[in-house]
PDB file of C-alpha atoms in Angstrom:
ATOM      1  CA  VAL A 162      37.140   1.575 -30.502  1.00 68.00           C
ATOM      2  CA  PHE A 163      34.034   1.651 -28.329  1.00 63.00           C
ATOM      3  CA  SER A 164      34.109   5.473 -28.061  1.00 72.00           C
ATOM      4  CA  LEU A 165      34.526   5.822 -31.801  1.00 71.00           C
ATOM      5  CA  SER A 166      31.598   3.465 -32.326  1.00 68.00           C
ATOM      6  CA  GLN A 167      29.452   5.517 -29.943  1.00 68.00           C
ATOM      7  CA  SER A 168      30.445   8.702 -31.795  1.00 73.00           C
ATOM      8  CA  PHE A 169      29.256   7.205 -35.068  1.00 68.00           C
ATOM      9  CA  ASP A 170      26.016   6.206 -33.344  1.00 70.00           C
ATOM     10  CA  TYR A 171      25.436   9.805 -32.254  1.00 73.00           C
ATOM     11  CA  VAL A 172      26.226  11.347 -35.641  1.00 72.00           C
ATOM     12  CA  PHE A 173      24.181   8.619 -37.347  1.00 71.00           C
ATOM     13  CA  SER A 174      21.180   9.484 -35.171  1.00 71.00           C
ATOM     14  CA  ARG A 175      21.412  13.176 -36.192  1.00 78.00           C
ATOM     15  CA  LEU A 176      22.381  12.657 -39.832  1.00 81.00           C
ATOM     16  CA  ASP A 177      18.857  13.195 -41.115  1.00 84.00           C
ATOM     17  CA  ILE A 178      18.620  16.606 -39.417  1.00 85.00           C
ATOM     18  CA  PHE A 179      21.955  17.759 -40.876  1.00 84.00           C
ATOM     19  CA  LEU A 180      20.993  16.650 -44.368  1.00 86.00           C
ATOM     20  CA  ILE A 181      17.501  18.190 -44.196  1.00 88.00           C
ATOM     21  CA  GLN A 182      19.008  21.504 -43.094  1.00 87.00           C
ATOM     22  CA  PHE A 183      21.510  21.356 -45.939  1.00 87.00           C
ATOM     23  CA  ALA A 184      19.072  20.267 -48.655  1.00 87.00           C
ATOM     24  CA  LEU A 185      15.691  21.733 -47.665  1.00 87.00           C
ATOM     25  CA  GLY A 186      16.202  24.475 -45.088  1.00 87.00           C
ATOM     26  CA  PRO A 187      15.027  25.325 -41.588  1.00 88.00           C
ATOM     27  CA  LEU A 188      11.241  25.091 -42.103  1.00 87.00           C
ATOM     28  CA  SER A 189      11.559  21.462 -43.163  1.00 89.00           C
ATOM     29  CA  VAL A 190      13.868  20.802 -40.208  1.00 89.00           C
ATOM     30  CA  GLY A 191      11.170  22.144 -37.876  1.00 90.00           C
ATOM     31  CA  ILE A 192       8.448  19.920 -39.316  1.00 91.00           C
ATOM     32  CA  TYR A 193      10.736  16.892 -39.300  1.00 91.00           C
ATOM     33  CA  ALA A 194      11.957  17.605 -35.766  1.00 90.00           C
ATOM     34  CA  ALA A 195       8.362  17.843 -34.519  1.00 92.00           C
ATOM     35  CA  GLY A 196       7.631  14.352 -35.790  1.00 92.00           C
ATOM     36  CA  GLN A 197      10.936  13.076 -34.516  1.00 90.00           C
ATOM     37  CA  ARG A 198      10.247  14.369 -30.989  1.00 90.00           C
ATOM     38  CA  VAL A 199       7.069  12.328 -30.793  1.00 92.00           C
ATOM     39  CA  VAL A 200       8.817   9.137 -31.883  1.00 92.00           C
ATOM     40  CA  SER A 201      11.992   9.684 -29.869  1.00 89.00           C
ATOM     41  CA  LEU A 202      10.033   9.520 -26.627  1.00 87.00           C
ATOM     42  CA  PHE A 203       9.567   5.788 -27.182  1.00 91.00           C
ATOM     43  CA  GLN A 204      13.154   5.289 -28.325  1.00 83.00           C
ATOM     44  CA  LEU A 205      14.230   5.619 -24.703  1.00 87.00           C
ATOM     45  CA  ILE A 206      12.800   2.160 -24.029  1.00 92.00           C
ATOM     46  CA  PRO A 207      15.492   0.073 -25.762  1.00 91.00           C
ATOM     47  CA  SER A 208      18.297   2.234 -24.383  1.00 87.00           C
ATOM     48  CA  SER A 209      16.921   1.577 -20.881  1.00 90.00           C
ATOM     49  CA  PHE A 210      17.009  -2.139 -21.547  1.00 91.00           C
ATOM     50  CA  HIS A 211      20.546  -1.703 -22.832  1.00 88.00           C
ATOM     51  CA  VAL A 212      21.686  -0.205 -19.534  1.00 89.00           C
ATOM     52  CA  VAL A 213      19.970  -2.876 -17.451  1.00 92.00           C
ATOM     53  CA  GLU A 214      20.594  -5.970 -19.578  1.00 94.00           C
ATOM     54  CA  LEU A 215      24.123  -5.373 -20.901  1.00 91.00           C
ATOM     55  CA  PRO A 216      25.774  -6.522 -17.647  1.00 93.00           C
ATOM     56  CA  GLU A 217      23.655  -9.692 -17.842  1.00 93.00           C
ATOM     57  CA  PHE A 218      24.867 -10.282 -21.383  1.00 94.00           C
ATOM     58  CA  HIS A 219      28.468  -9.911 -20.230  1.00 94.00           C
ATOM     59  CA  ARG A 220      27.925 -12.329 -17.330  1.00 94.00           C
ATOM     60  CA  ALA A 221      26.392 -14.856 -19.735  1.00 95.00           C
ATOM     61  CA  SER A 222      29.147 -14.447 -22.354  1.00 93.00           C
ATOM     62  CA  LYS A 223      31.037 -17.491 -21.050  1.00 93.00           C
ATOM     63  CA  ASN A 224      27.930 -19.647 -21.468  1.00 96.00           C
ATOM     64  CA  PRO A 225      26.863 -19.424 -25.155  1.00 95.00           C
ATOM     65  CA  PRO A 226      23.492 -21.205 -24.766  1.00 96.00           C
ATOM     66  CA  LEU A 227      22.534 -18.898 -21.894  1.00 96.00           C
ATOM     67  CA  LEU A 228      23.749 -15.840 -23.816  1.00 96.00           C
ATOM     68  CA  MET A 229      21.745 -16.794 -26.899  1.00 97.00           C
ATOM     69  CA  GLY A 230      18.695 -17.413 -24.739  1.00 97.00           C
ATOM     70  CA  LYS A 231      18.990 -13.928 -23.240  1.00 96.00           C
ATOM     71  CA  PHE A 232      19.550 -12.467 -26.705  1.00 96.00           C
ATOM     72  CA  ARG A 233      16.484 -14.147 -28.213  1.00 97.00           C
ATOM     73  CA  SER A 234      14.258 -13.286 -25.257  1.00 97.00           C
ATOM     74  CA  LEU A 235      15.263  -9.626 -25.274  1.00 96.00           C
ATOM     75  CA  ARG A 236      14.966  -9.373 -29.059  1.00 96.00           C
ATOM     76  CA  ARG A 237      11.455 -10.802 -28.912  1.00 97.00           C
ATOM     77  CA  LEU A 238      10.409  -8.565 -26.020  1.00 97.00           C
ATOM     78  CA  LEU A 239      11.733  -5.439 -27.715  1.00 96.00           C
ATOM     79  CA  PHE A 240      10.045  -6.385 -30.990  1.00 96.00           C
ATOM     80  CA  GLU A 241       6.727  -6.879 -29.205  1.00 97.00           C
ATOM     81  CA  LEU A 242       7.069  -3.582 -27.329  1.00 96.00           C
ATOM     82  CA  ALA A 243       8.024  -1.782 -30.545  1.00 96.00           C
ATOM     83  CA  PHE A 244       5.095  -3.295 -32.391  1.00 96.00           C
ATOM     84  CA  LEU A 245       2.726  -2.253 -29.598  1.00 96.00           C
ATOM     85  CA  PHE A 246       3.963   1.310 -29.064  1.00 95.00           C
ATOM     86  CA  PHE A 247       4.714   2.211 -32.655  1.00 96.00           C
ATOM     87  CA  GLY A 248       1.656   0.411 -33.973  1.00 96.00           C
ATOM     88  CA  LEU A 249      -0.510   2.579 -31.730  1.00 96.00           C
ATOM     89  CA  LEU A 250       1.497   5.656 -32.678  1.00 96.00           C
ATOM     90  CA  ILE A 251       1.095   4.927 -36.395  1.00 96.00           C
ATOM     91  CA  LEU A 252      -2.654   4.496 -36.009  1.00 97.00           C
ATOM     92  CA  ASN A 253      -2.952   7.751 -34.037  1.00 97.00           C
ATOM     93  CA  ALA A 254      -0.252   9.871 -35.699  1.00 96.00           C
ATOM     94  CA  HIS A 255      -2.611  12.540 -37.023  1.00 96.00           C
ATOM     95  CA  TYR A 256      -4.358  12.918 -33.672  1.00 96.00           C
ATOM     96  CA  VAL A 257      -1.086  13.045 -31.702  1.00 95.00           C
ATOM     97  CA  VAL A 258       0.465  15.668 -33.986  1.00 95.00           C
ATOM     98  CA  ALA A 259      -2.718  17.756 -34.007  1.00 95.00           C
ATOM     99  CA  THR A 260      -2.847  17.607 -30.204  1.00 95.00           C
ATOM    100  CA  LEU A 261       0.797  18.524 -29.626  1.00 94.00           C
ATOM    101  CA  PHE A 262       1.432  21.014 -32.440  1.00 93.00           C
ATOM    102  CA  ASN A 263      -0.412  23.685 -34.396  1.00 91.00           C
ATOM    103  CA  ASP A 264      -1.572  23.398 -38.033  1.00 90.00           C
ATOM    104  CA  GLN A 265       1.802  24.503 -39.362  1.00 90.00           C
ATOM    105  CA  TYR A 266       3.170  21.096 -38.295  1.00 90.00           C
ATOM    106  CA  LYS A 267       0.375  18.884 -39.652  1.00 90.00           C
ATOM    107  CA  ASN A 268       2.787  17.317 -42.184  1.00 89.00           C
ATOM    108  CA  ALA A 269       4.756  15.957 -39.224  1.00 93.00           C
ATOM    109  CA  SER A 270       2.215  13.133 -38.932  1.00 95.00           C
ATOM    110  CA  ARG A 271       3.705  11.466 -42.036  1.00 94.00           C
ATOM    111  CA  ILE A 272       7.113  11.782 -40.414  1.00 94.00           C
ATOM    112  CA  VAL A 273       5.755  10.137 -37.256  1.00 95.00           C
ATOM    113  CA  VAL A 274       4.468   7.196 -39.287  1.00 95.00           C
ATOM    114  CA  LEU A 275       7.692   6.717 -41.254  1.00 94.00           C
ATOM    115  CA  LEU A 276       9.961   7.125 -38.225  1.00 93.00           C
ATOM    116  CA  SER A 277       7.759   4.748 -36.242  1.00 95.00           C
ATOM    117  CA  LEU A 278       8.291   2.071 -38.869  1.00 93.00           C
ATOM    118  CA  SER A 279      12.044   2.543 -38.797  1.00 89.00           C
ATOM    119  CA  SER A 280      12.064   2.675 -34.993  1.00 91.00           C
ATOM    120  CA  ILE A 281      10.804  -0.890 -34.864  1.00 93.00           C
ATOM    121  CA  LEU A 282      14.148  -1.822 -36.436  1.00 90.00           C
ATOM    122  CA  LEU A 283      15.959   0.297 -33.867  1.00 87.00           C
ATOM    123  CA  PHE A 284      14.321  -1.681 -31.069  1.00 92.00           C
ATOM    124  CA  VAL A 285      15.294  -4.989 -32.644  1.00 92.00           C
ATOM    125  CA  ASN A 286      18.895  -3.829 -33.222  1.00 90.00           C
ATOM    126  CA  TYR A 287      19.675  -3.217 -29.559  1.00 90.00           C
ATOM    127  CA  PRO A 288      20.061  -6.894 -28.619  1.00 94.00           C
ATOM    128  CA  TYR A 289      22.474  -7.302 -31.549  1.00 92.00           C
ATOM    129  CA  TYR A 290      24.593  -4.412 -30.248  1.00 87.00           C
ATOM    130  CA  MET A 291      24.583  -5.956 -26.803  1.00 91.00           C
ATOM    131  CA  LEU A 292      25.528  -9.362 -28.173  1.00 93.00           C
ATOM    132  CA  ALA A 293      28.402  -7.832 -30.139  1.00 91.00           C
ATOM    133  CA  GLU A 294      29.708  -6.194 -26.968  1.00 89.00           C
ATOM    134  CA  ALA A 295      29.301  -9.345 -24.889  1.00 92.00           C
ATOM    135  CA  ILE A 296      31.268 -11.512 -27.349  1.00 92.00           C
ATOM    136  CA  ASN A 297      33.868  -8.779 -27.866  1.00 89.00           C
ATOM    137  CA  LYS A 298      32.995  -7.922 -31.476  1.00 90.00           C
ATOM    138  CA  ILE A 299      33.048  -4.165 -30.963  1.00 83.00           C
ATOM    139  CA  ARG A 300      35.499  -3.584 -33.810  1.00 86.00           C
ATOM    140  CA  GLU A 301      33.241  -5.447 -36.232  1.00 87.00           C
ATOM    141  CA  ARG A 302      30.292  -3.403 -34.978  1.00 82.00           C
ATOM    142  CA  LEU A 303      32.273  -0.221 -35.654  1.00 82.00           C
ATOM    143  CA  PHE A 304      33.052  -1.254 -39.225  1.00 86.00           C
ATOM    144  CA  ALA A 305      29.423  -2.191 -39.826  1.00 84.00           C
ATOM    145  CA  ARG A 306      28.378   1.201 -38.438  1.00 81.00           C
ATOM    146  CA  ILE A 307      30.838   3.022 -40.726  1.00 84.00           C
ATOM    147  CA  TYR A 308      29.556   1.152 -43.797  1.00 88.00           C
ATOM    148  CA  THR A 309      25.935   1.826 -42.923  1.00 83.00           C
ATOM    149  CA  PHE A 310      26.787   5.461 -42.169  1.00 83.00           C
ATOM    150  CA  VAL A 311      28.259   6.013 -45.639  1.00 87.00           C
ATOM    151  CA  ILE A 312      25.398   4.176 -47.352  1.00 90.00           C
ATOM    152  CA  THR A 313      22.840   6.115 -45.310  1.00 85.00           C
ATOM    153  CA  ILE A 314      24.353   9.484 -46.235  1.00 87.00           C
ATOM    154  CA  ALA A 315      24.014   8.664 -49.914  1.00 90.00           C
ATOM    155  CA  LEU A 316      20.525   7.181 -49.648  1.00 90.00           C
ATOM    156  CA  VAL A 317      19.077   9.928 -47.443  1.00 87.00           C
ATOM    157  CA  PHE A 318      20.473  12.626 -49.696  1.00 87.00           C
ATOM    158  CA  VAL A 319      18.962  10.997 -52.805  1.00 90.00           C
ATOM    159  CA  LEU A 320      15.653  10.320 -51.063  1.00 90.00           C
ATOM    160  CA  LEU A 321      15.527  13.932 -49.842  1.00 89.00           C
ATOM    161  CA  LYS A 322      15.768  15.116 -53.422  1.00 87.00           C
ATOM    162  CA  TYR A 323      12.896  12.839 -54.534  1.00 89.00           C
ATOM    163  CA  PHE A 324      10.568  12.783 -51.515  1.00 90.00           C
ATOM    164  CA  GLY A 325      11.478  15.846 -49.425  1.00 87.00           C
ATOM    165  CA  ILE A 326      11.377  15.421 -45.672  1.00 85.00           C
ATOM    166  CA  ASN A 327       9.486  12.139 -46.079  1.00 87.00           C
ATOM    167  CA  GLY A 328      12.561  10.787 -47.858  1.00 85.00           C
ATOM    168  CA  ALA A 329      14.743  11.568 -44.861  1.00 84.00           C
ATOM    169  CA  ALA A 330      12.398   9.625 -42.589  1.00 83.00           C
TER     170      ALA A 330
END
C-alpha cells in the first residue's frame, strides 16, 4: 500500500508536465519546466524534514498529545518557511527568471508565481502525510491521493484549455 501511494505521489507530481505536452506541445513544456525548476529547488525542504522527522513521529505515535505537539510544531515551521521562501520568490520571480533564462522563457515568471503559491500547500501537507504514516492510516492516504489524482487530471485539463500553461500551474 505504501509503495502504491508513493507511485501515485510521483505520477501526481509529474501530471502537469504530461498534460501540457499532450494539450499544448513541447514549447509550452519548456517554459513551464523552466518555472518549475526554480520552484522545485525549495520543494526539497519539506522532503528533508520528512526524512528527519518521520522517525520522531513514529516514536511519538504511542503518545497522542506528544504526537500532536510534534505535528503542530512542524506544520507551523513548514508554513513559516514556505511563506518566507515562496513569498520572496513571488516578489522576485521576474528577476530570477530573467537572471537564469533567456528572453524566450520570460513567461516562466508567471509559472514561478503560481507554483510558489501552490507549493505553500505542499509544505503544509507534509506533516499530514507524516501523521497518517505514524498513526497507520496509509490506506486512507492512498485513497485520498487517488481521489485527488482523478480530480486533478480533470481540473488541470480543463484549466489548460482556458488558461494555457498558467492553468496547469
